[in-house]
Amino acid sequence: MRTELTWLGHACWQLRTAERTILIDPFLDESPTAPVRAADIEADVILVTHGHFDHIADAAPIAKRTGATVIANFEIAQWLTNVHGVTATVGMNLGGSYDLGGVRVTMVPAWHSSQLPDGSYGGNPGGFVLQLGDKRLYFAGDTALFSDMQLFARGGLDLAVLPIGDLFTMGIEDSIQAIRWLAPKQVAPSHYGTWPPIAVDAGQWAAAVRRETSAEPIVVEPGGKFLV
Ligand code: NI
Ligand code: MN
């Protein structure tokens, strides 16, 4: 099964398979680099890694318009229902998996924080490992480098999506160590270039990936697509 990935800027990704359109960390209308508006995006599943506005800002409006099911940690799922009236949610927690039918979603730890935009408690931040047919994809979410990350590579990874923007997450240097541990076939950078504080040179990152790891770096502009 082939999956088409589109980078929608910042940490927002859209995955299309024959059966599903999965949106990760929807942040479009207030993102300076998003190539589409929230009103124009399609999704039948929305994954949210943590509560920060640059990951959840458009989750409720898109879920309500499209009827998409939102999968997030229990606290965020509850907040989306109670505060925003999102009815289709799946609340989970670290280490748990949920079977979407053809897609298995596992929530894994991330080292970060997770306060919601209105100050509510947003539970623990996470990442997602997705089993899509015979492909395994790891979306790290916002995180520091941590050595347990290598456990998520058990069974092999076809793709890792890692933050590289530094300041709020790991930067280029730590992402290289993460890639060595994860040993994915392909790796794509995320959470960079949106604003000046997280501006990094993705070309420099890709060169370091090629020089120091065996993974293939995939760098696209916002709106750019590739296949896994
Ligand atoms: Ni964050
Ligand atoms: Mn963030």
Tab-separated table of N, CA and C in Angstrom, residues 73-180:
chain	number	residue	atom	x	y	z
A	73	ASN	N	-4.630	12.397	22.950
A	73	ASN	CA	-4.622	11.857	24.310
A	73	ASN	C	-5.994	12.129	24.958
A	74	PHE	N	-6.258	11.442	26.059
A	74	PHE	CA	-7.583	11.470	26.673
A	74	PHE	C	-8.005	12.893	27.042
A	75	GLU	N	-7.078	13.677	27.610
A	75	GLU	CA	-7.404	15.028	28.066
A	75	GLU	C	-7.777	15.936	26.883
A	76	ILE	N	-7.035	15.825	25.790
A	76	ILE	CA	-7.314	16.657	24.615
A	76	ILE	C	-8.627	16.229	23.960
A	77	ALA	N	-8.857	14.927	23.881
A	77	ALA	CA	-10.109	14.439	23.295
A	77	ALA	C	-11.302	14.959	24.099
A	78	GLN	N	-11.184	14.923	25.414
A	78	GLN	CA	-12.258	15.399	26.288
A	78	GLN	C	-12.467	16.915	26.120
A	79	TRP	N	-11.384	17.655	26.022
A	79	TRP	CA	-11.445	19.110	25.843
A	79	TRP	C	-12.107	19.459	24.515
A	80	LEU	N	-11.787	18.726	23.465
A	80	LEU	CA	-12.402	19.004	22.157
A	80	LEU	C	-13.917	18.771	22.212
A	81	THR	N	-14.335	17.770	22.973
A	81	THR	CA	-15.762	17.506	23.116
A	81	THR	C	-16.426	18.552	24.005
A	82	ASN	N	-15.856	18.786	25.184
A	82	ASN	CA	-16.510	19.664	26.163
A	82	ASN	C	-16.463	21.140	25.767
A	83	VAL	N	-15.359	21.580	25.216
A	83	VAL	CA	-15.178	23.009	24.928
A	83	VAL	C	-15.593	23.349	23.492
A	84	HIS	N	-15.386	22.422	22.565
A	84	HIS	CA	-15.628	22.733	21.154
A	84	HIS	C	-16.744	21.916	20.504
A	85	GLY	N	-17.344	20.991	21.262
A	85	GLY	CA	-18.460	20.236	20.721
A	85	GLY	C	-18.095	19.256	19.619
A	86	VAL	N	-16.846	18.782	19.654
A	86	VAL	CA	-16.446	17.747	18.690
A	86	VAL	C	-16.932	16.400	19.218
A	87	THR	N	-17.798	15.741	18.485
A	87	THR	CA	-18.420	14.522	19.016
A	87	THR	C	-17.625	13.261	18.707
A	88	ALA	N	-16.969	13.216	17.546
A	88	ALA	CA	-16.243	11.998	17.166
A	88	ALA	C	-14.792	12.098	17.616
A	89	THR	N	-14.503	11.548	18.791
A	89	THR	CA	-13.129	11.565	19.284
A	89	THR	C	-12.750	10.187	19.803
A	90	VAL	N	-11.461	9.908	19.769
A	90	VAL	CA	-10.911	8.727	20.426
A	90	VAL	C	-9.820	9.223	21.363
A	91	GLY	N	-10.048	9.070	22.662
A	91	GLY	CA	-9.047	9.469	23.646
A	91	GLY	C	-8.190	8.269	23.983
A	92	MET	N	-6.891	8.445	23.916
A	92	MET	CA	-6.000	7.328	24.234
A	92	MET	C	-4.871	7.830	25.123
A	93	ASN	N	-3.885	7.002	25.331
A	93	ASN	CA	-2.754	7.459	26.134
A	93	ASN	C	-1.492	6.728	25.708
A	94	LEU	N	-0.381	7.143	26.274
A	94	LEU	CA	0.919	6.664	25.832
A	94	LEU	C	1.020	5.151	25.916
A	95	GLY	N	1.518	4.544	24.853
A	95	GLY	CA	1.693	3.100	24.818
A	95	GLY	C	0.515	2.358	24.235
A	96	GLY	N	-0.626	3.043	24.121
A	96	GLY	CA	-1.826	2.392	23.606
A	96	GLY	C	-1.906	2.456	22.094
A	97	SER	N	-2.654	1.528	21.534
A	97	SER	CA	-2.887	1.512	20.089
A	97	SER	C	-4.373	1.521	19.811
A	98	TYR	N	-4.727	2.025	18.645
A	98	TYR	CA	-6.118	2.059	18.216
A	98	TYR	C	-6.154	1.627	16.755
A	99	ASP	N	-7.071	0.703	16.459
A	99	ASP	CA	-7.154	0.185	15.097
A	99	ASP	C	-8.259	0.892	14.337
A	100	LEU	N	-7.843	1.633	13.317
A	100	LEU	CA	-8.809	2.364	12.499
A	100	LEU	C	-9.439	1.496	11.422
A	101	GLY	N	-8.982	0.260	11.310
A	101	GLY	CA	-9.375	-0.557	10.169
A	101	GLY	C	-8.393	-0.278	9.037
A	102	GLY	N	-7.369	-1.120	8.959
A	102	GLY	CA	-6.338	-0.901	7.940
A	102	GLY	C	-5.227	0.021	8.387
A	103	VAL	N	-5.448	0.768	9.454
A	103	VAL	CA	-4.408	1.652	9.995
A	103	VAL	C	-4.371	1.477	11.510
A	104	ARG	N	-3.188	1.111	12.013
A	104	ARG	CA	-3.047	0.980	13.455
A	104	ARG	C	-2.248	2.171	13.970
A	105	VAL	N	-2.841	2.873	14.922
A	105	VAL	CA	-2.244	4.094	15.467
A	105	VAL	C	-1.743	3.807	16.880
A	106	THR	N	-0.463	3.982	17.117
A	106	THR	CA	0.098	3.805	18.458
A	106	THR	C	0.610	5.150	18.961
A	107	MET	N	0.194	5.523	20.168
A	107	MET	CA	0.665	6.778	20.749
A	107	MET	C	1.917	6.482	21.576
A	108	VAL	N	2.988	7.199	21.260
A	108	VAL	CA	4.267	6.955	21.932
A	108	VAL	C	4.726	8.238	22.640
A	109	PRO	N	5.607	8.115	23.612
A	109	PRO	CA	6.033	9.304	24.365
A	109	PRO	C	6.785	10.338	23.532
A	110	ALA	N	6.715	11.577	23.981
A	110	ALA	CA	7.542	12.667	23.459
A	110	ALA	C	7.950	13.501	24.669
A	111	TRP	N	9.118	14.071	24.630
A	111	TRP	CA	9.569	14.941	25.729
A	111	TRP	C	9.285	16.382	25.361
A	112	HIS	N	8.212	16.926	25.953
A	112	HIS	CA	7.752	18.261	25.587
A	112	HIS	C	6.755	18.702	26.654
A	113	SER	N	5.810	19.575	26.325
A	113	SER	CA	4.731	19.948	27.236
A	113	SER	C	3.454	19.961	26.403
A	114	SER	N	2.306	20.309	27.007
A	114	SER	CA	1.073	20.066	26.250
A	114	SER	C	-0.106	20.932	26.682
A	115	GLN	N	0.161	22.116	27.275
A	115	GLN	CA	-0.962	22.956	27.712
A	115	GLN	C	-1.847	23.351	26.531
A	116	LEU	N	-3.154	23.335	26.743
A	116	LEU	CA	-4.094	23.702	25.679
A	116	LEU	C	-4.193	25.222	25.541
A	117	PRO	N	-4.691	25.712	24.380
A	117	PRO	CA	-4.687	27.156	24.130
A	117	PRO	C	-5.416	27.998	25.182
A	118	ASP	N	-6.434	27.451	25.855
A	118	ASP	CA	-7.146	28.231	26.877
A	118	ASP	C	-6.565	28.031	28.275
A	119	GLY	N	-5.398	27.385	28.348
A	119	GLY	CA	-4.749	27.180	29.637
A	119	GLY	C	-5.115	25.862	30.297
A	120	SER	N	-6.057	25.112	29.702
A	120	SER	CA	-6.437	23.813	30.265
A	120	SER	C	-5.254	22.846	30.219
A	121	TYR	N	-5.325	21.874	31.108
A	121	TYR	CA	-4.325	20.801	31.144
A	121	TYR	C	-4.463	19.934	29.897
A	122	GLY	N	-3.387	19.768	29.171
A	122	GLY	CA	-3.445	19.018	27.913
A	122	GLY	C	-2.856	17.629	27.971
A	123	GLY	N	-2.727	17.071	29.188
A	123	GLY	CA	-2.178	15.712	29.276
A	123	GLY	C	-0.716	15.673	28.848
A	124	ASN	N	-0.255	14.484	28.562
A	124	ASN	CA	1.140	14.320	28.133
A	124	ASN	C	1.270	14.471	26.626
A	125	PRO	N	2.364	15.076	26.174
A	125	PRO	CA	2.601	15.149	24.739
A	125	PRO	C	2.984	13.772	24.206
A	126	GLY	N	2.760	13.557	22.925
A	126	GLY	CA	3.094	12.263	22.340
A	126	GLY	C	3.536	12.375	20.898
A	127	GLY	N	3.874	11.234	20.370
A	127	GLY	CA	4.099	11.071	18.940
A	127	GLY	C	3.215	9.916	18.487
A	128	PHE	N	3.257	9.598	17.199
A	128	PHE	CA	2.449	8.483	16.702
A	128	PHE	C	3.292	7.560	15.834
A	129	VAL	N	3.112	6.264	16.040
A	129	VAL	CA	3.622	5.276	15.095
A	129	VAL	C	2.415	4.738	14.350
A	130	LEU	N	2.441	4.840	13.040
A	130	LEU	CA	1.322	4.382	12.207
A	130	LEU	C	1.735	3.158	11.412
A	131	GLN	N	0.935	2.123	11.532
A	131	GLN	CA	1.122	0.955	10.675
A	131	GLN	C	0.074	1.047	9.577
A	132	LEU	N	0.534	1.333	8.386
A	132	LEU	CA	-0.362	1.494	7.226
A	132	LEU	C	-0.065	0.351	6.272
A	133	GLY	N	-0.871	-0.720	6.333
A	133	GLY	CA	-0.542	-1.894	5.531
A	133	GLY	C	0.807	-2.432	5.966
A	134	ASP	N	1.740	-2.548	5.016
A	134	ASP	CA	3.064	-3.088	5.367
A	134	ASP	C	4.078	-1.991	5.696
A	135	LYS	N	3.620	-0.740	5.823
A	135	LYS	CA	4.534	0.371	6.083
A	135	LYS	C	4.398	0.879	7.521
A	136	ARG	N	5.553	1.200	8.125
A	136	ARG	CA	5.528	1.783	9.474
A	136	ARG	C	6.115	3.181	9.436
A	137	LEU	N	5.337	4.125	9.943
A	137	LEU	CA	5.721	5.537	9.914
A	137	LEU	C	5.742	6.066	11.345
A	138	TYR	N	6.760	6.851	11.673
A	138	TYR	CA	6.870	7.448	13.009
A	138	TYR	C	6.817	8.966	12.883
A	139	PHE	N	5.816	9.557	13.506
A	139	PHE	CA	5.720	11.015	13.613
A	139	PHE	C	6.079	11.376	15.052
A	140	ALA	N	7.219	12.033	15.225
A	140	ALA	CA	7.746	12.245	16.571
A	140	ALA	C	6.978	13.307	17.349
A	141	GLY	N	6.243	14.184	16.651
A	141	GLY	CA	5.629	15.322	17.334
A	141	GLY	C	6.705	16.291	17.775
A	142	ASP	N	6.371	17.150	18.734
A	142	ASP	CA	7.370	18.066	19.289
A	142	ASP	C	8.113	17.308	20.378
A	143	THR	N	9.406	17.189	20.229
A	143	THR	CA	10.139	16.456	21.262
A	143	THR	C	11.610	16.807	21.264
A	144	ALA	N	12.200	16.595	22.430
A	144	ALA	CA	13.654	16.549	22.552
A	144	ALA	C	14.117	15.181	22.071
A	145	LEU	N	15.412	15.069	21.884
A	145	LEU	CA	16.015	13.755	21.646
A	145	LEU	C	15.948	12.953	22.942
A	146	PHE	N	15.560	11.701	22.860
A	146	PHE	CA	15.636	10.823	24.032
A	146	PHE	C	15.913	9.404	23.551
A	147	SER	N	16.668	8.665	24.364
A	147	SER	CA	17.206	7.404	23.848
A	147	SER	C	16.136	6.329	23.669
A	148	ASP	N	15.017	6.416	24.410
A	148	ASP	CA	13.957	5.417	24.237
A	148	ASP	C	13.306	5.493	22.853
A	149	MET	N	13.557	6.590	22.153
A	149	MET	CA	13.027	6.742	20.795
A	149	MET	C	13.385	5.536	19.913
A	150	GLN	N	14.577	4.989	20.171
A	150	GLN	CA	15.004	3.877	19.314
A	150	GLN	C	14.103	2.650	19.460
A	151	LEU	N	13.363	2.567	20.575
A	151	LEU	CA	12.433	1.446	20.748
A	151	LEU	C	11.312	1.490	19.708
A	152	PHE	N	10.991	2.695	19.235
A	152	PHE	CA	9.871	2.818	18.284
A	152	PHE	C	10.259	2.290	16.907
A	153	ALA	N	11.563	2.025	16.716
A	153	ALA	CA	12.025	1.528	15.422
A	153	ALA	C	11.971	0.010	15.338
A	154	ARG	N	11.615	-0.643	16.447
A	154	ARG	CA	11.518	-2.101	16.389
A	154	ARG	C	10.522	-2.502	15.312
A	155	GLY	N	10.917	-3.449	14.480
A	155	GLY	CA	10.065	-3.832	13.362
A	155	GLY	C	10.402	-3.045	12.106
A	156	GLY	N	11.261	-2.041	12.238
A	156	GLY	CA	11.702	-1.275	11.070
A	156	GLY	C	10.791	-0.097	10.789
A	157	LEU	N	11.374	0.976	10.294
A	157	LEU	CA	10.585	2.162	9.937
A	157	LEU	C	10.794	2.499	8.466
A	158	ASP	N	9.708	2.717	7.766
A	158	ASP	CA	9.801	3.176	6.376
A	158	ASP	C	10.008	4.683	6.323
A	159	LEU	N	9.449	5.390	7.313
A	159	LEU	CA	9.583	6.851	7.345
A	159	LEU	C	9.599	7.330	8.792
A	160	ALA	N	10.467	8.294	9.075
A	160	ALA	CA	10.394	9.048	10.325
A	160	ALA	C	10.208	10.514	9.969
A	161	VAL	N	9.309	11.178	10.680
A	161	VAL	CA	9.113	12.627	10.533
A	161	VAL	C	9.537	13.252	11.855
A	162	LEU	N	10.594	14.059	11.797
A	162	LEU	CA	11.224	14.569	13.016
A	162	LEU	C	11.273	16.087	13.013
A	163	PRO	N	11.084	16.698	14.173
A	163	PRO	CA	11.261	18.154	14.260
A	163	PRO	C	12.752	18.482	14.155
A	164	ILE	N	13.060	19.582	13.476
A	164	ILE	CA	14.476	19.982	13.375
A	164	ILE	C	14.681	21.459	13.711
A	165	GLY	N	13.593	22.170	14.072
A	165	GLY	CA	13.656	23.629	14.177
A	165	GLY	C	14.372	24.196	15.384
A	166	ASP	N	14.720	23.304	16.354
A	166	ASP	CA	15.431	23.758	17.551
A	166	ASP	C	14.537	24.679	18.402
A	167	LEU	N	15.052	25.216	19.448
A	167	LEU	CA	14.392	26.094	20.409
A	167	LEU	C	13.273	25.405	21.179
A	168	PHE	N	12.211	24.954	20.497
A	168	PHE	CA	11.097	24.276	21.181
A	168	PHE	C	11.226	22.751	21.114
A	169	THR	N	12.059	22.272	20.215
A	169	THR	CA	12.220	20.831	19.978
A	169	THR	C	13.697	20.564	19.720
A	170	MET	N	14.023	19.326	19.410
A	170	MET	CA	15.398	19.060	18.993
A	170	MET	C	15.723	19.841	17.713
A	171	GLY	N	17.001	20.090	17.531
A	171	GLY	CA	17.465	20.763	16.329
A	171	GLY	C	18.176	19.780	15.411
A	172	ILE	N	18.906	20.314	14.458
A	172	ILE	CA	19.532	19.475	13.422
A	172	ILE	C	20.459	18.420	14.031
A	173	GLU	N	21.330	18.868	14.934
A	173	GLU	CA	22.343	17.942	15.449
A	173	GLU	C	21.700	16.755	16.168
A	174	ASP	N	20.731	17.035	17.044
A	174	ASP	CA	20.081	15.934	17.757
A	174	ASP	C	19.225	15.087	16.821
A	175	SER	N	18.685	15.695	15.770
A	175	SER	CA	17.881	14.894	14.830
A	175	SER	C	18.751	13.861	14.133
A	176	ILE	N	20.022	14.177	13.915
A	176	ILE	CA	20.925	13.215	13.262
A	176	ILE	C	21.124	11.994	14.161
A	177	GLN	N	21.271	12.247	15.464
A	177	GLN	CA	21.388	11.113	16.391
A	177	GLN	C	20.094	10.297	16.395
A	178	ALA	N	18.962	10.989	16.369
A	178	ALA	CA	17.674	10.278	16.329
A	178	ALA	C	17.593	9.395	15.083
A	179	ILE	N	18.045	9.910	13.960
A	179	ILE	CA	17.973	9.147	12.699
A	179	ILE	C	18.897	7.933	12.764
A	180	ARG	N	20.056	8.099	13.391
A	180	ARG	CA	20.953	6.938	13.543
A	180	ARG	C	20.250	5.845	14.351
